[in-house]
Tab-separated table of C-alpha atoms and ligand atoms in Angstrom:
chain	number	residue	atom	x	y	z
A	1315	UNK	CA	0.032	0.206	0.027
A	1316	UNK	CA	1.368	3.181	-0.676
A	1317	UNK	CA	0.981	6.663	1.244
A	1318	UNK	CA	0.337	4.467	4.440
A	1319	UNK	CA	1.159	6.516	7.502
A	1320	UNK	CA	3.251	4.137	9.622
A	1321	UNK	CA	4.081	6.867	12.317
A	1322	UNK	CA	2.113	9.512	14.220
A	1323	UNK	CA	3.084	13.173	13.601
A	1324	UNK	CA	4.523	14.779	16.365
A	1325	UNK	CA	2.486	17.266	18.393
A	1326	UNK	CA	3.756	17.815	21.715
A	1327	UNK	CA	1.301	18.789	24.154
A	1328	UNK	CA	1.711	21.275	26.685
A	1329	UNK	CA	3.496	20.186	29.881
A	1330	UNK	CA	4.295	16.701	28.690
A	1331	UNK	CA	6.359	17.214	25.415
A	1332	UNK	CA	9.654	17.172	26.972
A	1333	UNK	CA	8.809	13.953	29.035
A	1334	UNK	CA	10.610	10.661	29.074
A	1335	UNK	CA	8.607	7.470	30.157
A	1336	UNK	CA	9.473	4.117	31.368
A	1337	UNK	CA	7.242	1.469	29.697
A	1338	UNK	CA	6.742	-1.686	32.117
A	1339	UNK	CA	5.949	-4.540	30.023
A	1340	UNK	CA	3.671	-6.858	31.595
A	1341	UNK	CA	2.868	-9.328	28.496
A	1342	UNK	CA	4.692	-12.212	29.756
A	1343	UNK	CA	3.280	-12.412	33.075
A	1344	UNK	CA	-0.098	-10.323	33.140
A	1345	UNK	CA	-0.689	-11.337	29.681
A	1346	UNK	CA	0.120	-15.126	29.553
A	1347	UNK	CA	-1.259	-15.865	32.998
A	1348	UNK	CA	-4.429	-15.434	31.354
A	1349	UNK	CA	-4.009	-17.655	28.155
A	1350	UNK	CA	-6.431	-21.036	28.341
A	1351	UNK	CA	-3.706	-22.660	26.087
A	1352	UNK	CA	-0.420	-23.697	27.663
A	1353	UNK	CA	2.272	-21.769	25.959
A	1354	UNK	CA	5.598	-23.604	25.735
A	1355	UNK	CA	8.523	-22.293	27.952
A	1356	UNK	CA	10.620	-21.813	24.717
A	1357	UNK	CA	7.976	-19.355	23.326
A	1358	UNK	CA	7.825	-17.584	26.599
A	1359	UNK	CA	11.434	-17.270	26.521
A	1360	UNK	CA	11.553	-15.873	22.772
A	1361	UNK	CA	8.613	-13.553	23.637
A	1362	UNK	CA	10.851	-12.064	26.508
A	1363	UNK	CA	13.774	-11.831	24.526
A	1364	UNK	CA	12.087	-10.048	21.511
A	1365	UNK	CA	10.459	-7.438	23.804
A	1366	UNK	CA	13.956	-6.627	25.432
A	1367	UNK	CA	15.418	-6.365	21.856
A	1368	UNK	CA	12.499	-4.143	20.895
A	1369	UNK	CA	13.897	-1.566	23.607
A	1370	UNK	CA	11.369	-2.392	26.188
A	1371	UNK	CA	13.253	-1.188	29.481
A	1372	UNK	CA	11.507	-3.382	31.739
A	1373	UNK	CA	9.765	-6.879	31.114
A	1374	UNK	CA	8.070	-8.340	33.894
A	1375	UNK	CA	8.957	-12.013	33.081
A	1376	UNK	CA	6.739	-14.373	35.134
A	1377	UNK	CA	5.209	-15.145	38.741
A	1378	UNK	CA	6.394	-17.367	41.408
A	1379	UNK	CA	2.818	-18.095	42.728
A	1380	UNK	CA	1.322	-21.509	43.706
A	1381	UNK	CA	1.490	-23.541	40.410
A	1382	UNK	CA	-2.226	-24.888	41.318
A	1383	UNK	CA	-3.416	-21.143	41.330
A	1384	UNK	CA	-1.986	-20.123	37.944
A	1385	UNK	CA	-0.874	-23.218	36.191
A	1386	UNK	CA	-0.043	-21.058	33.008
A	1387	UNK	CA	3.326	-19.900	34.936
A	1388	UNK	CA	4.190	-23.118	36.438
A	1389	UNK	CA	7.504	-23.094	34.409
A	1390	UNK	CA	8.629	-20.140	35.933
A	1391	UNK	CA	11.817	-21.567	37.124
A	1392	UNK	CA	12.411	-23.114	33.684
A	1393	UNK	CA	11.643	-19.808	32.072
A	1394	UNK	CA	14.191	-17.982	34.096
A	1395	UNK	CA	17.033	-20.743	33.753
A	1396	UNK	CA	16.094	-20.317	30.025
A	1397	UNK	CA	16.480	-16.525	29.862
A	1398	UNK	CA	19.503	-16.455	32.148
A	1399	UNK	CA	21.122	-19.030	29.679
A	1400	UNK	CA	20.679	-16.387	26.725
A	1401	UNK	CA	23.692	-14.680	25.399
A	1402	UNK	CA	21.950	-11.473	24.524
A	1403	UNK	CA	20.290	-11.167	27.849
A	1404	UNK	CA	23.334	-12.241	29.871
A	1405	UNK	CA	23.351	-11.005	33.465
A	1406	UNK	CA	20.481	-8.628	32.767
A	1407	UNK	CA	18.038	-11.656	32.930
A	1408	UNK	CA	18.421	-11.424	36.604
A	1409	UNK	CA	16.858	-7.822	36.503
A	1410	UNK	CA	13.534	-8.883	34.926
A	1411	UNK	CA	10.904	-8.279	37.422
A	1412	UNK	CA	9.260	-11.339	38.826
A	1413	UNK	CA	5.851	-11.628	40.946
A	1414	UNK	CA	6.353	-13.191	44.392
A	1415	UNK	CA	3.142	-13.241	46.624
A	1416	UNK	CA	5.100	-14.412	49.770
A	1417	UNK	CA	8.352	-15.716	51.312
A	1418	UNK	CA	8.004	-19.149	49.474
A	1419	UNK	CA	7.677	-17.366	46.274
A	1420	UNK	CA	10.783	-15.009	47.169
A	1421	UNK	CA	12.800	-18.181	48.066
A	1422	UNK	CA	12.386	-19.518	44.660
A	1423	UNK	CA	13.126	-16.295	43.071
A	1424	UNK	CA	16.196	-15.942	45.120
A	1425	UNK	CA	17.272	-19.596	44.225
A	1426	UNK	CA	17.511	-18.349	40.508
A	1427	UNK	CA	19.276	-15.189	41.452
A	1428	UNK	CA	16.332	-12.396	40.782
A	1429	UNK	CA	17.174	-9.042	41.587
A	1430	UNK	CA	13.891	-7.439	40.980
A	1431	UNK	CA	10.554	-8.698	42.538
A	1432	UNK	CA	6.959	-7.434	42.957
A	1433	UNK	CA	4.441	-8.190	45.166
A	1434	UNK	CA	0.519	-7.624	44.992
A	1435	UNK	CA	-1.975	-6.466	47.209
A	1436	UNK	CA	-5.586	-5.879	46.969
A	1437	UNK	CA	-7.319	-2.529	48.270
A	1438	UNK	CA	-10.499	-4.441	48.776
A	1439	UNK	CA	-11.292	-7.418	51.323
A	1440	UNK	CA	-12.909	-9.597	48.640
A	1441	UNK	CA	-10.214	-9.463	45.966
A	1442	UNK	CA	-7.582	-10.293	48.727
A	1443	UNK	CA	-9.566	-13.320	49.513
A	1444	UNK	CA	-9.866	-14.446	46.015
A	1445	UNK	CA	-6.541	-13.646	44.797
A	1446	UNK	CA	-4.479	-14.444	47.709
A	1447	UNK	CA	-6.340	-16.473	50.080
A	1448	UNK	CA	-6.124	-14.060	52.678
A	1449	UNK	CA	-7.948	-11.494	54.541
A	1450	UNK	CA	-7.232	-7.605	53.556
A	1451	UNK	CA	-5.299	-7.379	56.862
A	1452	UNK	CA	-3.525	-10.808	56.488
A	1453	UNK	CA	-2.310	-9.858	53.331
A	1454	UNK	CA	0.109	-7.186	54.620
A	1455	UNK	CA	1.289	-9.841	57.419
A	1456	UNK	CA	2.256	-12.166	54.145
A	1457	UNK	CA	3.979	-9.254	52.706
A	1458	UNK	CA	5.925	-7.692	55.667
A	1459	UNK	CA	8.607	-10.360	55.864
A	1460	UNK	CA	8.537	-11.003	52.135
A	1461	UNK	CA	9.720	-7.163	51.532
A	1462	UNK	CA	11.883	-7.424	54.523
A	1463	UNK	CA	14.058	-10.091	53.190
A	1464	UNK	CA	13.918	-8.910	49.666
A	1465	UNK	CA	15.234	-5.524	50.761
A	1466	UNK	CA	17.684	-6.996	52.891
A	1467	UNK	CA	19.085	-8.900	49.918
A	1468	UNK	CA	19.279	-5.763	48.035
A	1469	UNK	CA	16.529	-6.414	45.763
A	1470	UNK	CA	14.301	-3.990	44.019
A	1471	UNK	CA	10.746	-4.468	45.235
A	1472	UNK	CA	7.444	-2.967	43.645
A	1473	UNK	CA	4.074	-3.194	45.235
A	1474	UNK	CA	1.049	-3.751	42.886
A	1475	UNK	CA	-2.411	-2.641	44.364
A	1476	UNK	CA	-5.367	-4.177	42.545
A	1477	UNK	CA	-9.004	-2.768	42.398
A	1478	UNK	CA	-7.910	0.965	42.746
A	1479	UNK	CA	-10.981	2.203	40.819
A	1480	UNK	CA	-13.466	-0.297	41.258
A	1481	UNK	CA	-14.207	-4.019	42.251
A	1482	UNK	CA	-16.439	-6.535	40.638
A	1483	UNK	CA	-17.833	-7.801	44.019
A	1484	UNK	CA	-17.754	-4.621	46.064
A	1485	UNK	CA	-18.417	-1.935	43.517
A	1486	UNK	CA	-17.035	1.494	44.128
A	1487	UNK	CA	-13.777	1.581	45.912
A	1488	UNK	CA	-12.990	4.976	47.770
A	1489	UNK	CA	-9.788	6.822	47.184
A	1490	UNK	CA	-9.163	6.936	50.756
A	1491	UNK	CA	-8.936	3.117	51.154
A	1492	UNK	CA	-6.869	2.957	48.104
A	1493	UNK	CA	-4.646	5.764	49.461
A	1494	UNK	CA	-4.162	4.087	52.925
A	1495	UNK	CA	-3.629	0.616	51.008
A	1496	UNK	CA	-0.937	1.952	48.933
A	1497	UNK	CA	0.808	4.083	51.643
A	1498	UNK	CA	1.141	0.611	53.757
A	1499	UNK	CA	2.980	-1.026	50.777
A	1500	UNK	CA	5.289	1.912	50.753
A	1501	UNK	CA	5.727	1.817	54.267
A	1502	UNK	CA	6.644	-1.890	53.953
A	1503	UNK	CA	9.624	-1.065	51.814
A	1504	UNK	CA	8.231	-1.025	48.115
A	1505	UNK	CA	10.169	1.462	46.138
A	1506	UNK	CA	7.142	1.723	43.537
A	1507	UNK	CA	3.747	1.476	43.638
A	1508	UNK	CA	1.766	0.413	40.780
A	1509	UNK	CA	-1.970	1.457	40.739
A	1510	UNK	CA	-4.109	-1.165	39.177
A	1511	UNK	CA	-7.385	-0.691	37.409
A	1512	UNK	CA	-7.733	-4.491	37.367
A	1513	UNK	CA	-11.140	-4.446	35.584
A	1514	UNK	CA	-10.763	-1.365	33.549
A	1515	UNK	CA	-13.559	0.744	34.997
A	1516	UNK	CA	-11.342	3.785	35.551
A	1517	UNK	CA	-12.073	7.177	33.654
A	1518	UNK	CA	-9.712	10.047	33.151
A	1519	UNK	CA	-11.161	12.132	35.904
A	1520	UNK	CA	-11.101	9.350	38.369
A	1521	UNK	CA	-7.338	9.067	37.803
A	1522	UNK	CA	-6.674	12.607	38.197
A	1523	UNK	CA	-8.406	12.486	41.692
A	1524	UNK	CA	-6.927	9.390	42.850
A	1525	UNK	CA	-3.258	10.752	41.837
A	1526	UNK	CA	-4.258	14.164	43.900
A	1527	UNK	CA	-5.337	11.935	46.854
A	1528	UNK	CA	-1.916	10.396	46.878
A	1529	UNK	CA	-0.116	13.654	46.395
A	1530	UNK	CA	-2.316	15.033	49.473
A	1531	UNK	CA	-1.042	11.841	51.683
A	1532	UNK	CA	2.736	12.715	50.576
A	1533	UNK	CA	2.892	10.216	47.826
A	1534	UNK	CA	4.359	11.892	44.816
A	1535	UNK	CA	4.080	10.570	40.983
A	1536	UNK	CA	7.488	10.131	41.352
A	1537	UNK	CA	7.088	6.793	43.196
A	1538	UNK	CA	3.598	5.850	41.332
A	1539	UNK	CA	3.157	3.868	38.073
A	1540	UNK	CA	-0.054	2.953	36.711
A	1541	UNK	CA	-1.528	-0.239	35.196
A	1542	UNK	CA	-4.520	0.059	33.112
A	1543	UNK	CA	-6.655	-2.569	31.818
A	1544	UNK	CA	-8.892	-1.740	28.827
A	1545	UNK	CA	-12.115	-3.309	29.727
A	1546	UNK	CA	-14.157	-0.403	28.648
A	1547	UNK	CA	-11.623	1.185	26.177
A	1548	UNK	CA	-10.313	3.903	28.536
A	1549	UNK	CA	-6.897	2.820	28.983
A	1550	UNK	CA	-5.523	5.393	26.671
A	1551	UNK	CA	-7.541	8.273	28.084
A	1552	UNK	CA	-6.364	7.242	31.318
A	1553	UNK	CA	-2.956	7.048	30.625
A	1554	UNK	CA	-2.921	10.366	29.128
A	1555	UNK	CA	-4.551	11.830	32.376
A	1556	UNK	CA	-1.911	10.244	34.459
A	1557	UNK	CA	0.773	11.529	32.057
A	1558	UNK	CA	-0.481	15.070	32.512
A	1559	UNK	CA	-0.484	14.584	36.162
A	1560	UNK	CA	3.066	13.778	36.012
A	1561	UNK	CA	3.392	9.746	36.122
A	1562	UNK	CA	6.305	8.474	34.251
A	1563	UNK	CA	5.981	4.779	34.489
A	1564	UNK	CA	3.175	2.850	32.624
A	1565	UNK	CA	2.489	-0.578	32.590
A	1566	UNK	CA	1.439	-2.165	29.207
A	1567	UNK	CA	1.149	-5.513	27.540
A	1568	UNK	CA	2.249	-6.113	23.991
A	1569	UNK	CA	-0.708	-6.836	21.742
A	1570	UNK	CA	-3.334	-5.988	24.398
A	1571	UNK	CA	-2.728	-9.587	25.917
A	1572	UNK	CA	-3.802	-9.966	29.744
A	1573	UNK	CA	-6.551	-10.123	32.553
A	1574	UNK	CA	-6.503	-11.530	35.792
A	1575	UNK	CA	-7.579	-15.117	36.356
A	1576	UNK	CA	-9.120	-14.396	39.641
A	1577	UNK	CA	-11.242	-11.266	38.378
A	1578	UNK	CA	-13.357	-12.773	35.507
A	1579	UNK	CA	-14.240	-9.105	34.517
A	1580	UNK	CA	-10.502	-8.095	33.705
A	1581	UNK	CA	-9.832	-8.327	30.279
A	1582	UNK	CA	-6.500	-7.125	28.431
A	1583	UNK	CA	-4.079	-4.552	29.529
A	1584	UNK	CA	-3.278	-1.411	27.605
A	1585	UNK	CA	-1.658	-2.522	24.332
A	1586	UNK	CA	2.133	-1.506	24.546
A	1587	UNK	CA	1.632	-0.481	20.607
A	1588	UNK	CA	-1.044	1.627	21.312
A	1589	UNK	CA	0.446	3.416	24.301
A	1590	UNK	CA	3.812	3.874	22.311
A	1591	UNK	CA	1.743	5.505	19.234
A	1592	UNK	CA	0.180	8.180	21.453
A	1593	UNK	CA	3.496	8.803	23.159
A	1594	UNK	CA	5.231	9.128	20.025
A	1595	UNK	CA	2.716	11.536	18.819
A	1596	UNK	CA	3.243	13.631	21.990
A	1597	UNK	CA	6.983	13.628	21.271
A	1598	UNK	CA	7.439	11.512	24.523
A	1599	UNK	CA	10.648	9.481	24.282
A	1600	UNK	CA	10.098	5.783	25.380
A	1601	UNK	CA	13.075	4.158	23.732
A	1602	UNK	CA	10.737	1.394	22.073
A	1603	UNK	CA	11.352	0.312	18.399
A	1604	UNK	CA	7.660	0.211	17.294
A	1605	UNK	CA	8.332	-1.703	14.144
A	1606	UNK	CA	9.955	-4.400	16.310
A	1607	UNK	CA	7.248	-4.295	19.000
A	1608	UNK	CA	4.446	-4.789	16.393
A	1609	UNK	CA	6.445	-7.728	14.648
A	1610	UNK	CA	6.882	-9.394	17.912
A	1611	UNK	CA	3.085	-8.947	18.833
A	1612	UNK	CA	2.222	-10.437	15.125
A	1613	UNK	CA	4.500	-13.364	16.190
A	1614	UNK	CA	2.941	-13.744	19.478
A	1615	UNK	CA	-0.529	-13.535	17.949
A	1616	UNK	CA	0.345	-16.255	15.483
A	1617	UNK	CA	1.544	-18.663	18.301
A	1618	UNK	CA	-1.805	-18.056	20.253
A	1619	UNK	CA	-3.708	-18.444	16.922
A	1620	UNK	CA	-5.756	-15.430	17.290
A	1621	UNK	CA	-5.409	-11.997	16.029
A	1622	UNK	CA	-3.929	-9.127	18.457
A	1623	UNK	CA	-6.246	-6.958	20.329
A	1624	UNK	CA	-3.992	-3.904	19.809
A	1625	UNK	CA	-5.236	-1.349	17.324
A	1626	UNK	CA	-2.026	-0.489	16.250
A	1627	UNK	CA	-0.915	-3.929	15.392
A	1628	UNK	CA	-4.362	-4.412	13.477
A	1629	UNK	CA	-3.910	-1.096	11.964
A	1630	UNK	CA	-0.516	-2.031	10.808
A	1631	UNK	CA	-1.476	-5.628	9.463
B	948	HMG	P1	-2.566	-20.607	49.945
B	948	HMG	O1	-2.974	-21.943	49.506
B	948	HMG	O2	-3.092	-19.909	51.087
B	948	HMG	O3	-0.859	-20.909	50.262
B	948	HMG	O4	-2.140	-19.524	48.658
B	948	HMG	P2	-0.319	-21.368	51.747
B	948	HMG	O5	0.493	-20.317	52.358
B	948	HMG	O6	-1.285	-21.770	52.634
B	948	HMG	O7	0.650	-22.708	51.628
B	948	HMG	C1	0.055	-23.731	50.985
B	948	HMG	C2	0.953	-24.721	50.067
B	948	HMG	O8	1.273	-23.862	48.908
B	948	HMG	C3	2.380	-24.924	50.789
B	948	HMG	O9	2.592	-26.380	50.358
B	948	HMG	C4	3.164	-23.880	50.263
B	948	HMG	O10	4.575	-24.315	50.381
B	948	HMG	C5	2.709	-23.753	48.875
B	948	HMG	P3	2.509	-27.448	51.145
B	948	HMG	O11	3.353	-27.278	52.486
B	948	HMG	O12	1.129	-27.836	51.447
B	948	HMG	O13	3.152	-28.670	50.608
B	948	HMG	N1	2.912	-22.245	48.274
B	948	HMG	C6	3.683	-22.080	47.164
B	948	HMG	N2	4.304	-22.878	46.207
B	948	HMG	C7	4.862	-22.271	45.417
B	948	HMG	N3	4.861	-21.111	45.356
B	948	HMG	C8	4.608	-19.919	46.056
B	948	HMG	C9	3.873	-20.693	47.317
B	948	HMG	N4	3.114	-20.096	48.247
B	948	HMG	C10	2.769	-21.094	48.911
B	948	HMG	N5	4.626	-18.845	46.088
B	948	HMG	C11	-1.145	-18.050	47.661
B	948	HMG	C12	-1.661	-18.602	48.825
B	948	HMG	C13	-0.609	-16.655	47.831
B	948	HMG	C14	0.234	-18.914	47.406
B	948	HMG	C15	-1.961	-18.238	46.512
B	948	HMG	O14	-3.158	-17.461	46.698
B	948	HMG	C16	-1.432	-17.766	45.167
B	948	HMG	O15	-0.459	-18.195	44.662
B	948	HMG	N6	-1.923	-16.746	44.504
B	948	HMG	C17	-1.690	-16.124	43.178
B	948	HMG	C18	-2.866	-15.502	42.427
B	948	HMG	C19	-2.148	-14.864	41.344
B	948	HMG	O16	-0.992	-15.024	40.677
B	948	HMG	N7	-3.119	-14.012	40.647
B	948	HMG	C20	-2.619	-13.335	39.349
B	948	HMG	C21	-1.623	-12.189	39.738
B	948	HMG	S1	-2.306	-10.597	40.501
B	948	HMG	C22	-2.937	-9.755	39.240
B	948	HMG	O17	-3.008	-10.081	38.166
B	948	HMG	C23	-3.120	-8.490	39.517
B	948	HMG	C24	-2.181	-7.200	38.783
B	948	HMG	O18	-1.887	-7.650	37.291
B	948	HMG	C25	-2.493	-5.627	39.090
B	948	HMG	C26	-3.962	-5.562	38.481
B	948	HMG	O19	-4.086	-5.757	37.319
B	948	HMG	O20	-4.430	-4.819	39.338
B	948	HMG	C27	-0.803	-7.520	39.440
B	949	MG	MG1	-3.199	-6.558	35.983
């Protein structure tokens, strides 16, 4: 086809034009944890390698959770062993973040030499029970020694917080409850807090209000990442609102893969390609090679046997 526009024209927006952002790629973890088909370990390793090669600065590789709870990621140790043996990745394989819910998960990560872990909490009682088999209060008791030991081992620790904008069982989640939960994760020793819209119900004004509530509690956007799922088609608008408010770390999933096995109403994450397209158009630097990323998502869609959910991948196919 001639005359095709394969890149957005650059039109910086006031206040965000000179920004540089970090895209935290969650496709191999948040994406593949939700696939009904078992993806071979070698395919997962190739996915991670291709994402790193496409310039994604952070690629979350897998989870050290109970294999009965998330069988899709039961091969976490084999995957990390394969990645550590990859010449192109080398020692950097140890910096790929992995999820750990508890000390048992941390032990497994330490055995494999991981240097970057993420715990994952819930802002609501019901999701804490469904996702972690713990009460809201007991989840902190599970995380406290996990984070303490990880910090003691000089690891970086991210704290995810789910259901920040709504919960499928409890409905609206008050910002005060979200802020109080997030502050507790930071007080445990997490170096970054990722605010999850697990079921994709947030809208831009809600994002701004929650970030303002965190700022009022003394938590600035320098310690916050945003994690939007696109269930209601709002993930890009929400990302823009967060960008305007000063957030500089954005979670996204190549090809829009994803969901959460313990929140059925969650669909895929914001597609990384769609985020990169918007940011490039705004003149915001990401370091990501969009063509290489699109090729990776097309390849992954072939492996999974269905088309990519990313609008940019679809438009460029
Ligand atoms: P539990 O059954 O309460 O575990 O599960 P337990 O502590 O009672 O232990 C029972 C047995 O499991 C023991 O073995 C443990 O050793 C073993 P036994 O002594 O009976 O032989 N065990 C483990 N084995 C391997 N790895 C482990 C582990 N822990 C215990 N880490 C648990 C509690 C937290 C483990 C379970 O609920 C679990 O694995 N949950 C994970 C659920 C999950 O991964 N959800 C998806 C990720 S969260 C998400 O997607 C949201 C996010 O994207 C942000 C957003 O969108 O909002 C992050
Ligand atoms: Mg998620």
